[in-house]
Amino acid sequence: MFKKTFFTLLALPFLSCQSDDSAGYEPIDLSERLYAGGATTLFTVTSNAYRTPAPNLTAEDLAIHLMGDVDFESVFVTAPSSINQGLGPIFNNSSCISCHPRDGRAGFPSDMIARSGLLIRASIPGQDEHGGPLAAPGFGLQVQNQSLFGYVPEARYGVTFTETTETLADGTVITLRRPNIALSEGYVAFPSGMMTSPRIGPPVFGLGLLEAIPEADIIARQDISDSDGNGISGKANYVWDPLLGQTVLGRFGWKANTGTIRTQCAAAYVEDMGITNNIFHLETGHGQSNGHDGFPDDPELPDNILDQTVLYCRTLAVPAPRGIESRQVRDGAAVFERIGCIDCHTPKQRSGHSTISAISNQTFYPYTDMLLHDMGEGLADNRPDFLADGREWKTRPLWGIGLTELVNGHTNFLHDGRARNLTEAILWHGGEGQKAKDKFKALSKKDREALLAFLNSL
């Protein structure tokens, strides 16, 4: 469905009630961060906050974007078909929007057998010829838990939960829930040493800006040996790009294991939906006893559909922050800096040149350094991915995070959706995030609420 975008959005600052109380820190003036996505910023507070075109698109790019919108929401079906053919025969879901609802964040599934925004990556110890994870025999790099009639899924997903508690300085007890996601009913035996990692579909807005950050700017923030002694030693991932035929800087995915939006989209079509394309020519189940539909491996996805989908993902508007004149929000920004969140969630970035004029040379505020960080044993998946080890994850952007409940109807965060709110997400931080977590736990209730108000303003 085409979105109702043919109107002018007013750049309102969304002021909220102000408080005369201080959180104990010098409040931060956030006015320069109002345009979170530079000229791509959208000033609206609705359930469409993640799924609207950037307001500065050219007429030509807007037309392609709107066609890409249709593609992103299209449900694929089995071959042969006159439209949207190629689903399966093994897959995780049947459309892009199903894993990225309203272009936002998927929630933790209530039914592990049904289609959802959760998938499981797989590999065995070792590296492939390009330094990436080594595909698990019989299962590849992703376990497909759905199949067409006449086939069986590679495996079924299941989950149990382990609960632990954290006690804050004011005596508040927070219960954390770790999902133990396991595989069962494999169509063949699971290989020895098979490593798995659950992943939840993340938001897709603002990706073009992140892709356009100059590589040198990202690399400049690396501190692999922690030369400044602050306990933060972010590093870049470098990954193989099958389209370019070379190693490139990793930017996308939970472990920055993909270098470009085009490759990310093409991989999702083939791995998530079983739809071959000009980058990934072979069926997901190629060479397996289960998972090949017998049709030729010619690309099932037309090039123009991939082109439109890629531009769509590059040109979604970034929602503006809200309530930035509130004293509580400005105090919360100061707390965010004081306890060290800013060391990884870098507020400000700038894009370089892009073939899309709307995202070229923009100053924007995603709150990410685009680097990998050791997040501790609690979040470890123990599955390497190129240069990312089993404890490392890419810093997630925080822009738009406060609109998650409005847009997606939940507040599930982190790579596997385990955190049920922002407080839980912070309390799962370990490794390089341990100091910030400890400082968060030591905050007064007033300062803690200010920090959460700031995060929810983004």
CSV table of C-alpha atoms in Angstrom, one decimal:
chain,number,residue,atom,x,y,z
A,1,MET,CA,0.0,0.0,0.0
A,2,PHE,CA,1.3,3.4,-0.9
A,3,LYS,CA,1.8,5.6,2.2
A,4,LYS,CA,0.2,9.0,2.5
A,5,THR,CA,3.2,11.1,2.0
A,6,PHE,CA,2.0,13.9,-0.2
A,7,PHE,CA,1.8,16.5,2.4
A,8,THR,CA,4.2,18.9,4.1
A,9,LEU,CA,5.4,18.0,7.6
A,10,LEU,CA,6.0,20.9,9.9
A,11,ALA,CA,9.3,21.0,11.8
A,12,LEU,CA,7.9,21.3,15.3
A,13,PRO,CA,10.2,20.7,18.2
A,14,PHE,CA,7.6,18.6,20.2
A,15,LEU,CA,8.1,20.4,23.5
A,16,SER,CA,7.0,18.7,26.7
A,17,CYS,CA,6.4,19.9,30.2
A,18,GLN,CA,9.5,21.3,31.8
A,19,SER,CA,10.7,20.7,35.3
A,20,ASP,CA,12.7,23.0,37.5
A,21,ASP,CA,14.5,20.1,39.2
A,22,SER,CA,18.0,19.1,38.1
A,23,ALA,CA,19.3,15.6,37.9
A,24,GLY,CA,22.6,16.8,39.4
A,25,TYR,CA,24.4,17.3,36.1
A,26,GLU,CA,24.7,20.2,33.9
A,27,PRO,CA,21.9,19.7,31.4
A,28,ILE,CA,22.8,19.4,27.7
A,29,ASP,CA,21.4,21.6,25.0
A,30,LEU,CA,20.0,19.1,22.5
A,31,SER,CA,18.7,21.6,19.9
A,32,GLU,CA,21.4,20.8,17.4
A,33,ARG,CA,20.3,17.2,17.5
A,34,LEU,CA,16.7,18.0,16.5
A,35,TYR,CA,17.4,16.9,12.9
A,36,ALA,CA,18.4,13.4,13.8
A,37,GLY,CA,18.6,12.4,10.2
A,38,GLY,CA,19.8,15.7,8.8
A,39,ALA,CA,17.5,16.7,5.9
A,40,THR,CA,16.0,13.2,5.9
A,41,THR,CA,14.4,13.9,9.3
A,42,LEU,CA,10.6,13.3,9.8
A,43,PHE,CA,8.7,15.4,12.3
A,44,THR,CA,5.8,13.2,13.2
A,45,VAL,CA,4.7,11.0,16.2
A,46,THR,CA,2.6,8.3,14.7
A,47,SER,CA,2.7,4.6,14.0
A,48,ASN,CA,4.2,5.4,10.6
A,49,ALA,CA,7.2,7.1,12.1
A,50,TYR,CA,9.6,4.5,10.7
A,51,ARG,CA,8.0,3.9,7.3
A,52,THR,CA,7.8,7.3,5.5
A,53,PRO,CA,10.1,8.4,2.7
A,54,ALA,CA,12.8,11.0,3.4
A,55,PRO,CA,11.2,14.4,2.8
A,56,ASN,CA,14.1,15.6,0.7
A,57,LEU,CA,14.0,13.0,-2.0
A,58,THR,CA,14.0,14.0,-5.6
A,59,ALA,CA,10.8,13.2,-7.6
A,60,GLU,CA,12.7,10.4,-9.4
A,61,ASP,CA,14.0,8.8,-6.2
A,62,LEU,CA,10.6,9.2,-4.5
A,63,ALA,CA,8.9,7.3,-7.4
A,64,ILE,CA,11.4,4.5,-7.0
A,65,HIS,CA,11.1,4.5,-3.2
A,66,LEU,CA,7.3,4.1,-3.5
A,67,MET,CA,7.7,1.1,-5.8
A,68,GLY,CA,10.3,-0.3,-3.3
A,69,ASP,CA,7.7,0.2,-0.6
A,70,VAL,CA,5.3,-2.2,-2.5
A,71,ASP,CA,8.2,-4.7,-3.0
A,72,PHE,CA,9.1,-4.6,0.7
A,73,GLU,CA,5.5,-5.4,1.7
A,74,SER,CA,4.9,-8.0,-1.1
A,75,VAL,CA,4.3,-11.6,0.0
A,76,PHE,CA,6.1,-14.2,-2.0
A,77,VAL,CA,4.5,-17.4,-3.2
A,78,THR,CA,5.6,-20.7,-4.7
A,79,ALA,CA,6.8,-21.1,-8.3
A,80,PRO,CA,5.5,-21.0,-10.9
A,81,SER,CA,3.5,-17.8,-10.5
A,82,SER,CA,3.0,-14.7,-12.6
A,83,ILE,CA,4.1,-12.5,-9.7
A,84,ASN,CA,6.2,-12.8,-6.6
A,85,GLN,CA,7.3,-16.3,-7.3
A,86,GLY,CA,10.2,-18.3,-5.8
A,87,LEU,CA,9.3,-18.7,-2.1
A,88,GLY,CA,11.1,-21.6,-0.4
A,89,PRO,CA,11.1,-24.5,-0.6
A,90,ILE,CA,12.6,-23.9,2.9
A,91,PHE,CA,12.5,-20.4,4.4
A,92,ASN,CA,11.9,-18.3,7.5
A,93,ASN,CA,9.3,-15.9,6.3
A,94,SER,CA,7.5,-14.8,3.1
A,95,SER,CA,8.0,-11.0,3.0
A,96,CYS,CA,10.5,-8.3,4.1
A,97,ILE,CA,7.9,-6.5,6.2
A,98,SER,CA,7.2,-9.7,8.2
A,99,CYS,CA,10.6,-9.6,9.8
A,100,HIS,CA,10.7,-5.8,10.0
A,101,PRO,CA,7.1,-4.9,10.9
A,102,ARG,CA,6.2,-1.3,9.9
A,103,ASP,CA,9.9,-1.0,9.0
A,104,GLY,CA,10.7,-1.4,12.7
A,105,ARG,CA,11.8,-3.9,15.2
A,106,ALA,CA,10.3,-7.4,15.4
A,107,GLY,CA,9.2,-8.5,18.9
A,108,PHE,CA,10.1,-11.8,20.6
A,109,PRO,CA,7.8,-14.4,19.1
A,110,SER,CA,4.9,-15.7,21.2
A,111,ASP,CA,4.9,-18.9,19.1
A,112,MET,CA,8.3,-20.4,18.2
A,113,ILE,CA,6.9,-22.6,15.5
A,114,ALA,CA,5.0,-19.9,13.6
A,115,ARG,CA,6.6,-17.4,11.2
A,116,SER,CA,8.2,-14.5,13.0
A,117,GLY,CA,11.0,-11.9,13.0
A,118,LEU,CA,13.4,-14.4,14.7
A,119,LEU,CA,15.9,-16.5,12.8
A,120,ILE,CA,18.9,-18.6,13.8
A,121,ARG,CA,22.3,-18.3,12.2
A,122,ALA,CA,24.5,-21.4,12.1
A,123,SER,CA,28.1,-22.4,11.5
A,124,ILE,CA,30.8,-24.9,12.6
A,125,PRO,CA,34.3,-24.1,13.9
A,126,GLY,CA,36.6,-22.7,11.3
A,127,GLN,CA,36.5,-20.1,8.5
A,128,ASP,CA,35.5,-20.3,4.9
A,129,GLU,CA,37.9,-19.2,2.0
A,130,HIS,CA,37.0,-15.5,2.7
A,131,GLY,CA,37.5,-15.5,6.4
A,132,GLY,CA,33.8,-15.8,7.2
A,133,PRO,CA,31.9,-18.4,9.2
A,134,LEU,CA,32.0,-21.9,8.0
A,135,ALA,CA,28.6,-23.2,6.9
A,136,ALA,CA,27.2,-26.1,8.9
A,137,PRO,CA,26.9,-29.2,6.7
A,138,GLY,CA,23.2,-29.8,5.9
A,139,PHE,CA,22.1,-26.5,7.3
A,140,GLY,CA,24.2,-23.7,5.7
A,141,LEU,CA,24.6,-20.4,7.5
A,142,GLN,CA,20.9,-20.0,8.6
A,143,VAL,CA,18.4,-22.6,9.8
A,144,GLN,CA,15.1,-22.4,8.0
A,145,ASN,CA,12.2,-23.4,10.2
A,146,GLN,CA,9.5,-23.2,7.5
A,147,SER,CA,8.9,-25.1,4.3
A,148,LEU,CA,6.5,-25.5,1.4
A,149,PHE,CA,4.1,-28.4,1.2
A,150,GLY,CA,6.0,-31.6,0.4
A,151,TYR,CA,9.1,-30.5,2.2
A,152,VAL,CA,10.1,-30.4,5.8
A,153,PRO,CA,11.8,-27.5,7.6
A,154,GLU,CA,15.5,-27.9,8.4
A,155,ALA,CA,14.6,-27.8,12.1
A,156,ARG,CA,12.1,-26.4,14.6
A,157,TYR,CA,12.8,-23.6,17.0
A,158,GLY,CA,12.1,-23.9,20.7
A,159,VAL,CA,12.8,-21.8,23.8
A,160,THR,CA,13.1,-22.0,27.6
A,161,PHE,CA,13.9,-19.1,29.8
A,162,THR,CA,16.4,-18.6,32.6
A,163,GLU,CA,15.7,-15.7,35.1
A,164,THR,CA,18.3,-13.7,37.0
A,165,THR,CA,17.9,-10.5,39.1
A,166,GLU,CA,19.8,-7.2,39.3
A,167,THR,CA,19.3,-4.9,42.3
A,168,LEU,CA,19.6,-1.2,41.8
A,169,ALA,CA,21.1,1.3,44.4
A,170,ASP,CA,17.6,2.4,45.6
A,171,GLY,CA,16.6,-1.3,46.2
A,172,THR,CA,14.6,-1.8,43.0
A,173,VAL,CA,14.9,-5.4,41.9
A,174,ILE,CA,14.9,-6.1,38.1
A,175,THR,CA,14.3,-9.6,36.8
A,176,LEU,CA,16.2,-10.4,33.6
A,177,ARG,CA,15.1,-13.2,31.2
A,178,ARG,CA,17.6,-15.1,29.1
A,179,PRO,CA,16.0,-17.0,26.2
A,180,ASN,CA,17.6,-20.4,25.7
A,181,ILE,CA,16.7,-21.0,22.0
A,182,ALA,CA,17.3,-24.5,20.8
A,183,LEU,CA,16.8,-26.5,17.7
A,184,SER,CA,14.9,-29.8,17.4
A,185,GLU,CA,13.5,-32.1,14.8
A,186,GLY,CA,16.4,-31.7,12.4
A,187,TYR,CA,15.7,-33.2,9.0
A,188,VAL,CA,19.2,-34.7,9.3
A,189,ALA,CA,21.5,-35.0,12.4
A,190,PHE,CA,23.0,-31.7,13.6
A,191,PRO,CA,26.7,-31.6,12.8
A,192,SER,CA,29.2,-31.9,15.7
A,193,GLY,CA,30.2,-28.5,17.1
A,194,MET,CA,27.4,-26.6,15.4
A,195,MET,CA,27.2,-23.0,16.7
A,196,THR,CA,23.9,-21.2,16.6
A,197,SER,CA,23.0,-17.5,17.2
A,198,PRO,CA,19.4,-16.1,17.3
A,199,ARG,CA,18.7,-12.8,15.7
A,200,ILE,CA,15.7,-10.5,15.7
A,201,GLY,CA,14.8,-8.3,12.7
A,202,PRO,CA,15.9,-4.7,13.5
A,203,PRO,CA,14.5,-1.3,12.2
A,204,VAL,CA,15.5,-0.4,8.6
A,205,PHE,CA,15.1,3.4,8.6
A,206,GLY,CA,18.2,5.6,8.2
A,207,LEU,CA,20.4,2.8,6.6
A,208,GLY,CA,21.4,5.0,3.7
A,209,LEU,CA,23.0,7.5,6.0
A,210,LEU,CA,24.9,4.8,7.9
A,211,GLU,CA,26.1,3.4,4.6
A,212,ALA,CA,27.4,6.8,3.5
A,213,ILE,CA,29.6,7.5,6.6
A,214,PRO,CA,33.1,7.6,5.2
A,215,GLU,CA,35.1,4.5,6.1
A,216,ALA,CA,38.0,6.7,7.4
A,217,ASP,CA,35.6,8.3,10.0
A,218,ILE,CA,34.6,4.9,11.4
A,219,ILE,CA,38.2,3.6,11.4
A,220,ALA,CA,39.3,6.7,13.2
A,221,ARG,CA,37.2,5.7,16.2
A,222,GLN,CA,38.9,2.3,16.6
A,223,ASP,CA,40.9,1.7,19.8
A,224,ILE,CA,41.6,-2.0,19.6
A,225,SER,CA,44.3,-1.9,22.3
A,226,ASP,CA,42.4,0.6,24.5
A,227,SER,CA,45.2,3.1,24.3
A,228,ASP,CA,43.3,5.7,26.2
A,229,GLY,CA,42.6,3.3,29.1
A,230,ASN,CA,38.9,3.9,29.3
A,231,GLY,CA,38.0,0.2,28.9
A,232,ILE,CA,36.4,0.7,25.5
A,233,SER,CA,38.3,-0.9,22.6
A,234,GLY,CA,35.9,-0.8,19.6
A,235,LYS,CA,37.0,-2.4,16.3
A,236,ALA,CA,35.7,-2.5,12.8
A,237,ASN,CA,34.6,-5.7,11.1
A,238,TYR,CA,35.9,-6.5,7.6
A,239,VAL,CA,33.8,-8.8,5.5
A,240,TRP,CA,33.6,-10.4,2.1
A,241,ASP,CA,31.2,-8.8,-0.4
A,242,PRO,CA,30.2,-11.4,-3.0
A,243,LEU,CA,29.0,-8.7,-5.5
A,244,LEU,CA,32.2,-6.6,-5.3
A,245,GLY,CA,34.4,-9.7,-5.0
A,246,GLN,CA,36.5,-8.1,-2.3
A,247,THR,CA,36.7,-7.5,1.5
A,248,VAL,CA,34.9,-4.3,2.7
A,249,LEU,CA,34.1,-2.6,5.9
A,250,GLY,CA,31.2,-4.3,7.7
A,251,ARG,CA,28.3,-1.9,8.5
A,252,PHE,CA,25.1,-3.9,8.7
A,253,GLY,CA,23.8,-6.8,10.7
A,254,TRP,CA,24.1,-7.5,14.5
A,255,LYS,CA,27.8,-8.2,14.1
A,256,ALA,CA,28.4,-5.8,11.2
A,257,ASN,CA,28.9,-8.9,9.0
A,258,THR,CA,27.6,-7.3,5.8
A,259,GLY,CA,29.2,-4.3,4.0
A,260,THR,CA,26.4,-2.9,1.8
A,261,ILE,CA,22.6,-2.5,1.8
A,262,ARG,CA,22.4,-4.2,-1.6
A,263,THR,CA,24.2,-7.4,-0.3
A,264,GLN,CA,22.1,-7.3,2.9
A,265,CYS,CA,18.9,-7.2,1.0
A,266,ALA,CA,20.0,-9.8,-1.5
A,267,ALA,CA,21.1,-12.2,1.3
A,268,ALA,CA,17.8,-11.7,3.1
A,269,TYR,CA,15.8,-12.6,0.0
A,270,VAL,CA,17.7,-15.9,-0.4
A,271,GLU,CA,18.3,-16.9,3.2
A,272,ASP,CA,15.0,-15.7,4.7
A,273,MET,CA,12.7,-16.4,1.8
A,274,GLY,CA,14.6,-18.8,-0.4
A,275,ILE,CA,14.5,-16.4,-3.4
A,276,THR,CA,17.5,-16.5,-5.6
A,277,ASN,CA,18.9,-13.3,-7.2
A,278,ASN,CA,21.8,-12.0,-9.2
A,279,ILE,CA,24.1,-11.9,-6.2
A,280,PHE,CA,23.1,-15.2,-4.6
A,281,HIS,CA,22.3,-17.6,-7.4
A,282,LEU,CA,21.8,-20.9,-5.6
A,283,GLU,CA,18.9,-22.1,-3.6
A,284,THR,CA,19.3,-22.0,0.2
A,285,GLY,CA,19.1,-25.8,0.2
A,286,HIS,CA,21.4,-26.3,-2.8
A,287,GLY,CA,23.3,-29.6,-2.4
A,288,GLN,CA,21.2,-30.7,0.5
A,289,SER,CA,18.8,-33.7,0.5
A,290,ASN,CA,16.0,-31.3,1.5
A,291,GLY,CA,15.5,-27.8,0.2
A,292,HIS,CA,15.8,-27.7,-3.6
A,293,ASP,CA,12.6,-27.2,-5.5
A,294,GLY,CA,13.9,-28.7,-8.8
A,295,PHE,CA,13.5,-25.5,-10.7
A,296,PRO,CA,16.6,-23.9,-12.4
A,297,ASP,CA,18.7,-21.7,-10.1
A,298,ASP,CA,18.3,-18.8,-12.5
A,299,PRO,CA,17.6,-15.6,-10.5
A,300,GLU,CA,14.0,-15.7,-9.2
A,301,LEU,CA,14.1,-12.0,-8.2
A,302,PRO,CA,14.1,-9.5,-11.1
A,303,ASP,CA,17.0,-7.0,-10.8
A,304,ASN,CA,14.6,-4.0,-10.8
A,305,ILE,CA,12.8,-5.4,-7.7
A,306,LEU,CA,16.1,-5.7,-5.9
A,307,ASP,CA,17.1,-2.2,-7.0
A,308,GLN,CA,13.8,-0.7,-5.8
A,309,THR,CA,14.1,-2.5,-2.4
A,310,VAL,CA,17.6,-1.3,-1.9
A,311,LEU,CA,16.7,2.3,-2.6
A,312,TYR,CA,13.7,2.0,-0.3
A,313,CYS,CA,15.9,0.8,2.5
A,314,ARG,CA,18.4,3.6,1.9
A,315,THR,CA,15.8,6.4,1.8
A,316,LEU,CA,13.4,6.0,4.7
A,317,ALA,CA,13.1,9.1,6.9
A,318,VAL,CA,14.6,9.2,10.4
A,319,PRO,CA,12.2,10.3,13.1
A,320,ALA,CA,13.0,13.4,15.0
A,321,PRO,CA,13.6,13.4,18.8
A,322,ARG,CA,10.8,14.6,20.9
A,323,GLY,CA,10.7,16.8,24.1
A,324,ILE,CA,14.2,17.9,23.8
A,325,GLU,CA,13.5,21.2,25.7
A,326,SER,CA,12.3,19.2,28.7
A,327,ARG,CA,14.7,19.7,31.6
A,328,GLN,CA,14.4,16.0,32.5
A,329,VAL,CA,15.4,15.0,29.0
A,330,ARG,CA,18.3,17.4,28.9
A,331,ASP,CA,19.4,16.1,32.4
A,332,GLY,CA,19.1,12.6,31.0
A,333,ALA,CA,21.4,13.4,28.2
A,334,ALA,CA,24.0,14.6,30.7
A,335,VAL,CA,23.6,11.3,32.6
A,336,PHE,CA,24.0,9.4,29.4
A,337,GLU,CA,27.4,11.1,28.8
A,338,ARG,CA,28.5,11.0,32.5
A,339,ILE,CA,28.1,7.3,32.9
A,340,GLY,CA,29.9,6.5,29.6
A,341,CYS,CA,27.1,5.4,27.2
A,342,ILE,CA,28.5,8.0,24.8
A,343,ASP,CA,31.7,6.1,24.5
A,344,CYS,CA,30.1,3.6,22.1
A,345,HIS,CA,26.8,5.2,21.3
A,346,THR,CA,28.4,8.1,19.5
A,347,PRO,CA,25.8,10.8,18.9
A,348,LYS,CA,27.0,12.6,15.8
A,349,GLN,CA,28.0,11.3,12.4
A,350,ARG,CA,28.3,12.8,8.9
A,351,SER,CA,27.7,11.2,5.6
A,352,GLY,CA,29.9,11.7,2.6
A,353,HIS,CA,29.0,11.5,-1.1
A,354,SER,CA,26.2,9.2,-2.1
A,355,THR,CA,24.6,8.5,-5.5
A,356,ILE,CA,21.3,9.5,-3.7
A,357,SER,CA,21.5,13.3,-3.2
A,358,ALA,CA,19.1,13.2,-0.3
A,359,ILE,CA,21.6,11.4,1.9
A,360,SER,CA,24.8,13.1,0.7
A,361,ASN,CA,26.8,15.3,3.1
A,362,GLN,CA,24.3,15.2,6.0
A,363,THR,CA,25.1,15.8,9.6
A,364,PHE,CA,23.0,13.3,11.6
A,365,TYR,CA,22.6,11.8,15.1
A,366,PRO,CA,22.3,8.0,15.1
A,367,TYR,CA,24.1,7.3,18.5
A,368,THR,CA,26.4,4.6,17.2
A,369,ASP,CA,30.1,4.3,16.4
A,370,MET,CA,29.5,1.5,13.9
A,371,LEU,CA,32.1,-0.6,15.7
A,372,LEU,CA,32.2,-4.0,17.4
A,373,HIS,CA,32.5,-4.2,21.2
A,374,ASP,CA,32.9,-7.0,23.6
A,375,MET,CA,29.5,-7.1,25.5
A,376,GLY,CA,30.4,-9.7,28.0
A,377,GLU,CA,29.5,-13.3,28.6
A,378,GLY,CA,25.9,-12.6,29.4
A,379,LEU,CA,25.2,-11.5,25.8
A,380,ALA,CA,27.8,-13.8,24.1
A,381,ASP,CA,26.6,-16.1,21.3
A,382,ASN,CA,30.0,-17.7,21.1
A,383,ARG,CA,29.8,-17.7,17.3
A,384,PRO,CA,32.5,-15.8,15.4
A,385,ASP,CA,31.5,-13.9,12.2
A,386,PHE,CA,34.5,-12.6,10.2
A,387,LEU,CA,36.5,-10.4,12.7
A,388,ALA,CA,33.7,-10.4,15.3
A,389,ASP,CA,34.3,-13.0,18.0
A,390,GLY,CA,31.6,-14.7,20.1
A,391,ARG,CA,31.3,-11.9,22.6
A,392,GLU,CA,31.3,-8.9,20.2
A,393,TRP,CA,28.3,-7.0,18.7
A,394,LYS,CA,28.0,-3.9,16.7
A,395,THR,CA,26.8,-0.8,18.5
A,396,ARG,CA,23.1,-0.4,17.7
A,397,PRO,CA,21.9,3.0,16.7
A,398,LEU,CA,19.5,4.5,19.3
A,399,TRP,CA,17.7,7.0,17.0
A,400,GLY,CA,14.0,6.4,17.0
A,401,ILE,CA,14.1,3.9,19.9
A,402,GLY,CA,11.6,5.7,22.0
A,403,LEU,CA,8.9,5.2,19.3
A,404,THR,CA,9.2,1.4,19.4
A,405,GLU,CA,6.1,0.8,21.4
A,406,LEU,CA,4.0,3.2,19.4
A,407,VAL,CA,5.1,1.7,16.1
A,408,ASN,CA,5.6,-1.9,16.9
A,409,GLY,CA,3.5,-2.5,20.0
A,410,HIS,CA,6.3,-3.8,22.2
A,411,THR,CA,9.6,-2.8,23.9
A,412,ASN,CA,11.8,-5.9,23.1
A,413,PHE,CA,15.4,-5.1,22.6
A,414,LEU,CA,18.8,-6.7,22.0
A,415,HIS,CA,19.9,-9.2,19.3
A,416,ASP,CA,17.5,-11.9,20.5
A,417,GLY,CA,14.7,-9.7,21.9
A,418,ARG,CA,15.4,-10.8,25.4
A,419,ALA,CA,15.2,-7.3,27.0
A,420,ARG,CA,11.6,-6.3,27.7
A,421,ASN,CA,12.4,-2.7,28.2
A,422,LEU,CA,15.3,-0.2,28.1
A,423,THR,CA,16.2,-0.8,31.7
A,424,GLU,CA,16.7,-4.5,31.0
A,425,ALA,CA,18.7,-3.8,27.9
A,426,ILE,CA,21.1,-1.7,29.9
A,427,LEU,CA,21.4,-4.3,32.6
A,428,TRP,CA,22.4,-6.9,30.1
A,429,HIS,CA,25.5,-4.9,29.2
A,430,GLY,CA,28.8,-6.5,30.2
A,431,GLY,CA,32.4,-6.5,29.0
A,432,GLU,CA,33.2,-3.0,27.6
A,433,GLY,CA,29.7,-1.9,28.8
A,434,GLN,CA,30.1,-3.1,32.4
A,435,LYS,CA,31.3,0.2,33.8
A,436,ALA,CA,28.4,2.0,32.3
A,437,LYS,CA,26.0,-0.6,33.6
A,438,ASP,CA,27.5,-0.4,37.1
A,439,LYS,CA,27.1,3.4,37.0
A,440,PHE,CA,23.5,3.0,35.9
A,441,LYS,CA,22.8,0.7,38.8
A,442,ALA,CA,24.2,3.3,41.2
A,443,LEU,CA,22.1,6.1,39.9
A,444,SER,CA,19.4,7.7,42.1
A,445,LYS,CA,15.8,7.0,40.9
A,446,LYS,CA,15.6,10.6,39.7
A,447,ASP,CA,18.7,10.3,37.6
A,448,ARG,CA,17.7,6.9,36.3
A,449,GLU,CA,14.3,8.2,35.2
A,450,ALA,CA,16.0,11.2,33.5
A,451,LEU,CA,18.2,8.9,31.5
A,452,LEU,CA,15.3,6.8,30.5
A,453,ALA,CA,13.3,9.9,29.5
A,454,PHE,CA,16.3,10.9,27.3
A,455,LEU,CA,16.4,7.5,25.6
A,456,ASN,CA,12.7,7.6,25.0
A,457,SER,CA,13.0,11.1,23.5
A,458,LEU,CA,15.2,9.7,20.7
